[in-house]
CSV table of C-alpha atoms in Angstrom, one decimal:
chain,number,residue,atom,x,y,z
A,1,MET,CA,65.5,17.8,50.7
A,2,PRO,CA,64.1,16.2,53.9
A,3,THR,CA,62.9,12.6,53.5
A,4,VAL,CA,61.6,11.8,57.0
A,5,HIS,CA,59.0,13.8,58.9
A,6,TYR,CA,59.7,13.7,62.7
A,7,LYS,CA,57.1,14.6,65.4
A,8,TYR,CA,59.7,16.8,67.0
A,9,GLY,CA,61.8,18.9,64.6
A,10,GLY,CA,64.2,21.7,64.4
A,11,SER,CA,61.9,24.5,63.2
A,12,THR,CA,59.6,23.9,66.2
A,13,ALA,CA,62.3,23.5,68.8
A,14,GLY,CA,61.8,26.9,70.3
A,15,ARG,CA,58.0,26.5,70.5
A,16,THR,CA,58.4,23.0,72.1
A,17,ILE,CA,60.5,24.4,74.9
A,18,GLN,CA,58.4,27.5,75.5
A,19,CYS,CA,55.0,25.8,75.1
A,20,PRO,CA,55.1,22.0,75.4
A,21,ALA,CA,51.3,21.9,75.1
A,22,TRP,CA,51.3,22.7,71.4
A,23,HIS,CA,51.9,19.2,70.2
A,24,GLU,CA,48.9,17.7,71.9
A,25,LEU,CA,46.7,20.6,70.9
A,26,SER,CA,47.7,20.3,67.3
A,27,LYS,CA,46.4,16.8,67.2
A,28,ARG,CA,42.9,18.2,67.2
A,29,ILE,CA,43.6,20.0,63.9
A,30,PRO,CA,43.3,17.8,60.8
A,31,VAL,CA,46.6,17.7,58.9
A,32,ASN,CA,46.9,20.0,55.9
A,33,ASP,CA,49.7,19.1,53.5
A,34,THR,CA,49.0,21.8,50.9
A,35,GLY,CA,52.1,23.8,52.1
A,36,SER,CA,52.5,27.4,51.1
A,37,GLU,CA,54.3,29.4,48.4
A,38,HIS,CA,56.7,30.8,51.0
A,39,ALA,CA,57.6,27.3,52.2
A,40,ASP,CA,58.1,26.1,48.7
A,41,ARG,CA,60.3,29.0,47.8
A,42,GLY,CA,62.4,28.3,50.9
A,43,THR,CA,62.7,24.7,49.9
A,44,LEU,CA,63.8,25.6,46.4
A,45,LEU,CA,66.5,28.0,47.6
A,46,HIS,CA,67.8,25.4,50.1
A,47,ASP,CA,67.9,22.9,47.2
A,48,CYS,CA,70.0,25.3,45.2
A,49,MET,CA,72.5,25.8,48.1
A,50,GLU,CA,72.8,22.0,48.5
A,51,GLU,CA,73.5,21.6,44.8
A,52,LEU,CA,76.2,24.3,44.8
A,53,LEU,CA,78.0,22.7,47.8
A,54,VAL,CA,77.7,19.1,46.4
A,55,ASN,CA,78.8,20.3,42.9
A,56,PRO,CA,81.1,23.3,43.4
A,57,GLU,CA,82.0,23.3,39.7
A,58,ILE,CA,78.5,24.2,38.4
A,59,GLU,CA,77.7,27.7,37.2
A,60,LEU,CA,75.2,29.8,39.2
A,61,GLU,CA,73.4,30.7,36.0
A,62,SER,CA,72.6,27.1,35.4
A,63,LEU,CA,70.2,27.2,38.4
A,64,ILE,CA,68.0,29.8,36.7
A,65,GLY,CA,64.7,28.1,35.9
A,66,LYS,CA,65.1,25.4,38.6
A,67,THR,CA,61.6,24.6,40.0
A,68,TYR,CA,59.9,23.2,43.0
A,69,ASN,CA,56.1,22.9,43.0
A,70,ASN,CA,55.0,26.3,41.5
A,71,GLN,CA,58.2,28.2,42.5
A,72,VAL,CA,60.9,29.0,39.9
A,73,ILE,CA,64.3,30.4,40.5
A,74,SER,CA,64.8,33.7,38.8
A,75,GLU,CA,67.9,35.6,37.8
A,76,ASP,CA,67.1,38.2,40.4
A,77,GLU,CA,67.1,35.5,43.2
A,78,ILE,CA,70.4,34.2,42.0
A,79,THR,CA,72.0,37.7,42.4
A,80,SER,CA,70.1,38.8,45.5
A,81,ALA,CA,69.9,35.6,47.5
A,82,ILE,CA,71.9,32.6,46.2
A,83,LYS,CA,75.2,34.4,45.3
A,84,PRO,CA,75.6,36.4,48.5
A,85,ALA,CA,74.7,33.4,50.6
A,86,LEU,CA,77.3,31.3,48.8
A,87,ASN,CA,80.0,34.0,48.9
A,88,ALA,CA,79.4,34.5,52.6
A,89,TYR,CA,79.8,30.8,53.3
A,90,ILE,CA,83.0,30.5,51.1
A,91,ASP,CA,84.6,33.4,53.1
A,92,PHE,CA,83.5,31.8,56.4
A,93,ALA,CA,84.8,28.4,55.4
A,94,GLU,CA,88.2,29.8,54.3
A,95,LEU,CA,88.5,31.9,57.5
A,96,HIS,CA,87.8,28.8,59.8
A,97,ASN,CA,89.7,26.2,57.7
A,98,ILE,CA,86.6,24.0,57.2
A,99,ALA,CA,87.9,20.5,56.6
A,100,LEU,CA,84.6,18.6,56.1
A,101,GLU,CA,81.2,19.7,54.8
A,102,LEU,CA,78.0,17.7,55.1
A,103,PRO,CA,75.1,19.5,53.4
A,104,GLU,CA,71.4,18.6,54.0
A,105,LEU,CA,72.3,15.9,56.5
A,106,GLU,CA,69.5,14.1,58.4
A,107,VAL,CA,70.3,13.7,62.1
A,108,LYS,CA,68.1,12.1,64.7
A,109,TYR,CA,68.0,12.1,68.5
A,110,ASN,CA,65.6,9.2,68.6
A,111,GLU,CA,62.7,7.8,66.5
A,112,ASP,CA,60.4,10.8,67.0
A,113,THR,CA,63.0,13.6,67.3
A,114,GLY,CA,65.2,14.7,64.5
A,115,GLY,CA,65.4,16.6,61.2
A,116,THR,CA,67.6,17.7,58.3
A,117,SER,CA,70.4,20.2,59.1
A,118,ASP,CA,71.2,22.6,56.2
A,119,LEU,CA,74.9,22.0,56.8
A,120,ILE,CA,77.2,20.4,59.4
A,121,ALA,CA,80.9,21.2,59.0
A,122,VAL,CA,84.0,20.7,61.1
A,123,ASN,CA,87.5,22.0,61.4
A,124,GLU,CA,90.3,20.9,63.8
A,125,ASP,CA,88.5,21.8,67.1
A,126,THR,CA,84.9,23.0,66.2
A,127,VAL,CA,81.6,21.5,64.9
A,128,PHE,CA,79.6,24.1,62.9
A,129,ILE,CA,75.8,23.9,62.6
A,130,LEU,CA,74.8,26.2,59.7
A,131,ASP,CA,71.3,27.2,58.7
A,132,TRP,CA,70.4,29.1,55.5
A,133,LYS,CA,67.6,31.7,56.1
A,134,PHE,CA,65.9,33.3,53.1
A,135,GLY,CA,63.0,35.0,54.9
A,136,PHE,CA,62.7,38.7,55.5
A,137,ILE,CA,62.5,38.5,59.3
A,138,ALA,CA,66.0,38.7,60.7
A,139,VAL,CA,67.1,35.6,62.6
A,140,ALA,CA,70.1,35.6,65.0
A,141,ALA,CA,72.5,32.8,65.7
A,142,HIS,CA,72.7,33.7,69.4
A,143,GLU,CA,70.5,31.4,71.5
A,144,ASN,CA,69.0,30.0,68.3
A,145,PRO,CA,66.9,26.9,69.4
A,146,GLN,CA,66.9,25.4,65.9
A,147,GLY,CA,70.7,25.4,65.7
A,148,LEU,CA,70.9,24.0,69.2
A,149,PHE,CA,68.4,21.3,68.3
A,150,TYR,CA,70.4,20.1,65.3
A,151,ALA,CA,73.6,20.1,67.3
A,152,MET,CA,71.9,18.0,70.0
A,153,CYS,CA,70.6,15.5,67.4
A,154,ALA,CA,74.0,15.3,65.6
A,155,ARG,CA,75.8,14.7,68.8
A,156,LYS,CA,73.5,11.8,69.6
A,157,ASP,CA,73.1,10.3,66.1
A,158,PRO,CA,75.3,7.2,65.6
A,159,ASN,CA,76.2,8.5,62.1
A,160,THR,CA,77.5,11.9,63.3
A,161,LYS,CA,78.4,11.6,67.0
A,162,ASP,CA,82.1,10.9,66.2
A,163,LEU,CA,82.3,14.4,64.8
A,164,PHE,CA,82.2,15.7,68.4
A,165,LYS,CA,85.0,13.6,69.7
A,166,GLY,CA,87.9,15.8,70.5
A,167,ARG,CA,85.9,18.9,69.5
A,168,ASN,CA,84.4,20.7,72.6
A,169,LYS,CA,83.6,23.8,70.6
A,170,ILE,CA,80.3,24.2,68.7
A,171,CYS,CA,79.4,27.1,66.5
A,172,ILE,CA,75.8,27.9,65.4
A,173,VAL,CA,75.8,29.9,62.1
A,174,ILE,CA,73.0,31.7,60.4
A,175,ILE,CA,73.5,33.0,56.8
A,176,GLN,CA,70.6,35.3,55.7
A,177,PRO,CA,71.2,37.3,52.6
A,178,THR,CA,68.0,39.2,53.1
A,179,ASP,CA,69.3,40.6,56.4
A,180,GLY,CA,71.8,43.5,56.2
A,181,ALA,CA,74.4,41.6,58.3
A,182,ILE,CA,74.2,38.5,56.1
A,183,MET,CA,75.9,36.3,58.7
A,184,SER,CA,75.8,35.8,62.4
A,185,SER,CA,77.5,33.1,64.6
A,186,TRP,CA,77.4,32.0,68.2
A,187,ASP,CA,80.1,29.9,69.8
A,188,ILE,CA,79.2,27.5,72.7
A,189,ASP,CA,80.7,24.6,74.4
A,190,SER,CA,79.3,21.1,75.3
A,191,SER,CA,78.0,22.4,78.7
A,192,ARG,CA,75.6,24.8,77.0
A,193,LEU,CA,74.4,22.1,74.7
A,194,ASN,CA,73.9,19.8,77.7
A,195,LYS,CA,71.7,22.5,79.3
A,196,PHE,CA,69.6,22.8,76.1
A,197,GLU,CA,69.2,19.0,75.9
A,198,ASP,CA,68.0,18.9,79.4
A,199,GLU,CA,65.5,21.7,78.8
A,200,TYR,CA,64.3,20.1,75.6
A,201,ILE,CA,63.8,16.6,77.0
A,202,LYS,CA,62.0,18.1,80.0
A,203,ALA,CA,59.6,20.0,77.7
A,204,LYS,CA,58.9,16.9,75.6
A,205,ARG,CA,57.7,15.1,78.7
A,206,ALA,CA,55.6,18.1,79.9
A,207,GLN,CA,52.6,17.6,77.6
A,208,ASN,CA,50.1,19.6,79.8
A,209,ILE,CA,47.4,20.5,77.3
A,210,ASP,CA,45.7,22.8,79.8
A,211,ALA,CA,48.7,25.1,80.2
A,212,PRO,CA,49.7,26.5,76.9
A,213,LYS,CA,51.7,29.7,76.8
A,214,THR,CA,51.7,32.5,74.3
A,215,GLY,CA,54.7,34.2,72.7
A,216,ALA,CA,56.5,35.0,69.5
A,217,TYR,CA,56.8,31.2,68.8
A,218,CYS,CA,53.0,31.1,68.3
A,219,LYS,CA,53.3,32.6,64.8
A,220,PHE,CA,53.3,29.3,62.8
A,221,CYS,CA,51.7,27.1,65.4
A,222,PRO,CA,49.0,24.9,63.8
A,223,ALA,CA,47.0,24.8,67.0
A,224,MET,CA,46.7,28.6,67.4
A,225,ALA,CA,43.0,28.8,66.3
A,226,ILE,CA,41.9,26.5,69.1
A,227,CYS,CA,44.6,27.4,71.7
A,228,PRO,CA,42.9,28.2,75.1
A,229,ALA,CA,45.6,30.8,75.8
A,230,LYS,CA,44.8,32.6,72.5
A,231,THR,CA,41.0,32.4,72.8
A,232,GLY,CA,41.3,33.6,76.4
A,233,LEU,CA,43.1,36.7,75.2
A,234,ALA,CA,40.4,37.3,72.6
A,235,ARG,CA,37.7,37.1,75.3
A,236,LYS,CA,39.7,39.5,77.4
A,237,ALA,CA,40.1,41.9,74.5
A,238,MET,CA,36.3,41.9,73.8
A,239,MET,CA,35.7,43.1,77.4
A,240,MET,CA,38.0,46.0,77.2
A,241,GLU,CA,36.7,49.5,76.4
A,242,PRO,CA,39.7,51.9,75.9
A,243,THR,CA,38.8,55.5,75.3
A,244,SER,CA,40.7,58.2,73.4
A,245,GLU,CA,42.1,59.8,76.6
A,246,ASP,CA,42.7,56.6,78.5
A,247,ALA,CA,46.5,56.1,78.0
A,248,LYS,CA,46.7,53.1,80.3
A,249,GLY,CA,43.7,51.4,78.7
A,250,LEU,CA,45.0,52.0,75.2
A,251,SER,CA,48.4,50.5,76.3
A,252,GLU,CA,46.7,47.4,77.7
A,253,ALA,CA,44.6,47.0,74.5
A,254,LEU,CA,47.6,47.4,72.3
A,255,ASP,CA,49.4,44.7,74.2
A,256,LEU,CA,46.5,42.4,73.2
A,257,ALA,CA,45.9,43.6,69.7
A,258,ASP,CA,48.7,41.9,67.8
A,259,SER,CA,48.0,38.6,69.6
A,260,VAL,CA,44.3,38.8,68.9
A,261,ILE,CA,44.8,39.7,65.2
A,262,GLU,CA,47.2,36.8,64.8
A,263,TRP,CA,44.7,34.5,66.4
A,264,ALA,CA,41.8,35.8,64.2
A,265,GLN,CA,44.0,35.2,61.0
A,266,SER,CA,44.7,31.7,62.2
A,267,VAL,CA,40.9,31.1,62.6
A,268,LYS,CA,40.2,32.3,59.1
A,269,LYS,CA,43.1,30.1,57.7
A,270,LEU,CA,41.8,27.0,59.6
A,271,ALA,CA,38.2,27.6,58.4
A,272,HIS,CA,39.4,28.0,54.7
A,273,GLU,CA,41.5,24.8,54.9
A,274,GLN,CA,38.6,22.8,56.5
A,275,ALA,CA,36.1,24.2,53.9
A,276,GLU,CA,38.5,23.0,51.1
A,277,LEU,CA,38.5,19.6,52.8
A,278,GLY,CA,34.7,19.5,52.5
A,279,LEU,CA,33.5,20.9,55.8
A,280,LYS,CA,30.2,22.9,55.5
A,281,ILE,CA,30.5,26.0,57.7
A,282,SER,CA,27.2,27.7,58.5
A,283,GLY,CA,26.8,31.1,56.9
A,284,TYR,CA,29.9,30.7,54.7
A,285,LYS,CA,30.8,29.1,51.3
A,286,LEU,CA,33.8,28.7,49.0
A,287,VAL,CA,33.9,30.7,45.8
A,288,ASP,CA,36.6,31.1,43.1
A,289,LYS,CA,38.9,34.1,43.3
A,290,ARG,CA,38.5,36.8,40.7
A,291,ALA,CA,40.0,35.5,37.4
A,292,THR,CA,42.6,37.7,35.8
A,293,ARG,CA,43.8,37.5,32.2
A,294,LYS,CA,47.3,36.5,31.4
A,295,TRP,CA,49.3,35.5,28.4
A,296,LYS,CA,49.6,31.8,27.7
A,297,CYS,CA,53.1,32.3,26.2
A,298,THR,CA,54.9,35.6,26.7
A,299,ALA,CA,57.6,34.9,24.2
A,300,GLU,CA,55.2,34.2,21.4
A,301,VAL,CA,53.2,37.4,22.1
A,302,GLU,CA,56.4,39.5,22.1
A,303,THR,CA,57.3,38.0,18.7
A,304,VAL,CA,53.8,38.8,17.3
A,305,ILE,CA,53.9,42.4,18.8
A,306,LYS,CA,57.3,43.1,17.2
A,307,LYS,CA,55.9,42.2,13.8
A,308,ALA,CA,52.7,44.3,14.2
A,309,ARG,CA,52.8,47.3,11.9
A,310,ARG,CA,50.9,49.8,13.9
A,311,VAL,CA,52.1,48.9,17.4
A,312,LYS,CA,55.5,50.0,18.6
A,313,ILE,CA,57.4,47.8,21.1
A,314,MET,CA,57.5,50.7,23.6
A,315,ASP,CA,53.7,50.7,23.6
A,316,ALA,CA,53.6,47.0,24.7
A,317,MET,CA,56.5,46.9,27.1
A,318,ASN,CA,57.1,48.6,30.5
A,319,ALA,CA,60.5,50.0,31.6
A,320,THR,CA,60.8,51.6,35.0
A,321,LEU,CA,63.8,52.9,36.9
A,322,LYS,CA,64.8,50.6,39.8
A,323,SER,CA,64.7,51.9,43.4
A,324,PRO,CA,67.9,53.3,45.0
A,325,ALA,CA,68.2,50.1,47.1
A,326,GLN,CA,67.7,47.8,44.0
A,327,LEU,CA,70.1,49.7,41.9
A,328,GLU,CA,72.7,49.8,44.7
A,329,LYS,CA,72.7,46.0,44.7
A,330,VAL,CA,73.4,46.0,41.0
A,331,PHE,CA,76.3,48.4,41.4
A,332,LYS,CA,77.8,46.3,44.2
A,333,GLN,CA,77.5,43.1,42.1
A,334,LYS,CA,79.4,44.8,39.3
A,335,GLY,CA,82.0,46.4,41.6
A,336,LEU,CA,80.9,49.9,40.7
A,337,ASP,CA,80.7,53.0,42.9
A,338,PHE,CA,77.2,54.0,43.8
A,339,ASP,CA,78.1,56.9,46.1
A,340,LYS,CA,78.1,59.3,43.2
A,341,TYR,CA,74.3,59.0,42.9
A,342,ALA,CA,73.8,60.1,46.5
A,343,ALA,CA,72.9,63.6,45.5
A,344,TYR,CA,69.9,62.2,43.6
A,345,ILE,CA,68.5,60.3,46.5
A,346,GLU,CA,66.2,61.5,49.3
A,347,ALA,CA,64.8,59.5,52.2
A,348,VAL,CA,61.1,60.5,52.8
A,349,SER,CA,59.0,59.0,55.5
A,350,THR,CA,55.4,58.3,54.6
A,351,GLY,CA,54.2,59.0,58.1
A,352,THR,CA,54.5,57.4,61.6
A,353,THR,CA,53.8,54.0,62.9
A,354,LEU,CA,53.0,53.0,66.5
A,355,THR,CA,55.4,50.4,67.9
A,356,THR,CA,56.7,49.2,71.3
A,357,ALA,CA,58.9,51.4,73.4
A,358,ASP,CA,61.9,49.0,73.0
A,359,ASP,CA,62.0,49.6,69.2
A,360,LYS,CA,65.6,50.7,68.2
A,361,ARG,CA,64.3,53.6,66.0
A,362,PRO,CA,64.3,57.1,67.5
A,363,GLU,CA,61.0,58.5,68.6
A,364,ALA,CA,59.3,60.6,65.9
A,365,PHE,CA,58.6,64.3,66.4
A,366,ASN,CA,55.0,64.5,67.3
A,367,VAL,CA,53.4,67.4,65.4
A,368,GLY,CA,50.0,66.9,67.0
A,369,ALA,CA,51.4,67.0,70.6
A,370,PHE,CA,53.5,70.0,69.8
A,371,ALA,CA,50.6,71.9,68.4
A,372,ALA,CA,48.5,71.1,71.5
A,373,MET,CA,51.3,72.3,73.7
A,374,ILE,CA,51.5,75.6,71.8
A,375,LYS,CA,47.7,76.0,72.0
A,376,GLN,CA,47.8,75.6,75.8
A,377,THR,CA,50.5,78.3,76.2
A,378,ASP,CA,48.5,80.8,74.2
């Protein structure tokens, strides 16, 4: 688990290069250390991976019930996330003859730049920078700024720079059990790392608060709510008046929509955080969420229900068939053939969704457009 918080870290490396202004802008936002359940879950899963690498003799099942803040490791997470991630790494380590493993290693470039790499490993001629990803958005190793950042820091840190002596090859590795591919890797040499280092240091020095830039890296930026680039897009969107038959206008509006929605959500998040810190916002107030009833102790209730004379256990418990995707995972884990159930499965789309033209999915058959065409020919 990270022990030092650096001003410039690995998770924000891509944003720093693309939008150097974000650091200075974020200083205008009061620090909120409450975290999130998603971040806590990620920390917990990373802790499990560290424990397994440090103590390879421990049983996976012993991790069930391990906690961090309000997150608890379940049996399902062991089978769906921890086990496939560990197996993928074991196969990778054997394939590349890994000779040294350094999990959860803190590396720093200088006093304000550094972080904790999930795993740094080496073999005879390569340094591997590995990152566990447990989110549902696929992350690729190719041109991964976080991996490049940790490689840059490790090469400069006095405690790890010797790992690079005699090893010109560097491999950025992503293991993500929630992605179908599970693993991706990207091989580079020292010249590519030199280029990244130059870009990163240049970006650190370019703290022009008046020239922020928008992009995919804005997603978790703490300054998004007050960012001039985002508020400018919001003002532009308010001036647009796309009509039902104005394809060009709708296209331009759609280009802005996701960015404006993202900005609006960040404004609501910031307002909520500041209200919880005591700020009185005109026209708004904090209220408790709707209370829901829950059992104080599930095990005790189950025991009492089982002893009840006029209540059957099936009346108190739910049992539903898992989805094809969930059941397929179970069969794979048990080494069983799931193909024989193919005849019972159908893939049914619930409708269409509008996305960008570069989406890899084939374009849907447009029933409305086809009907209009038939009507014109009548």
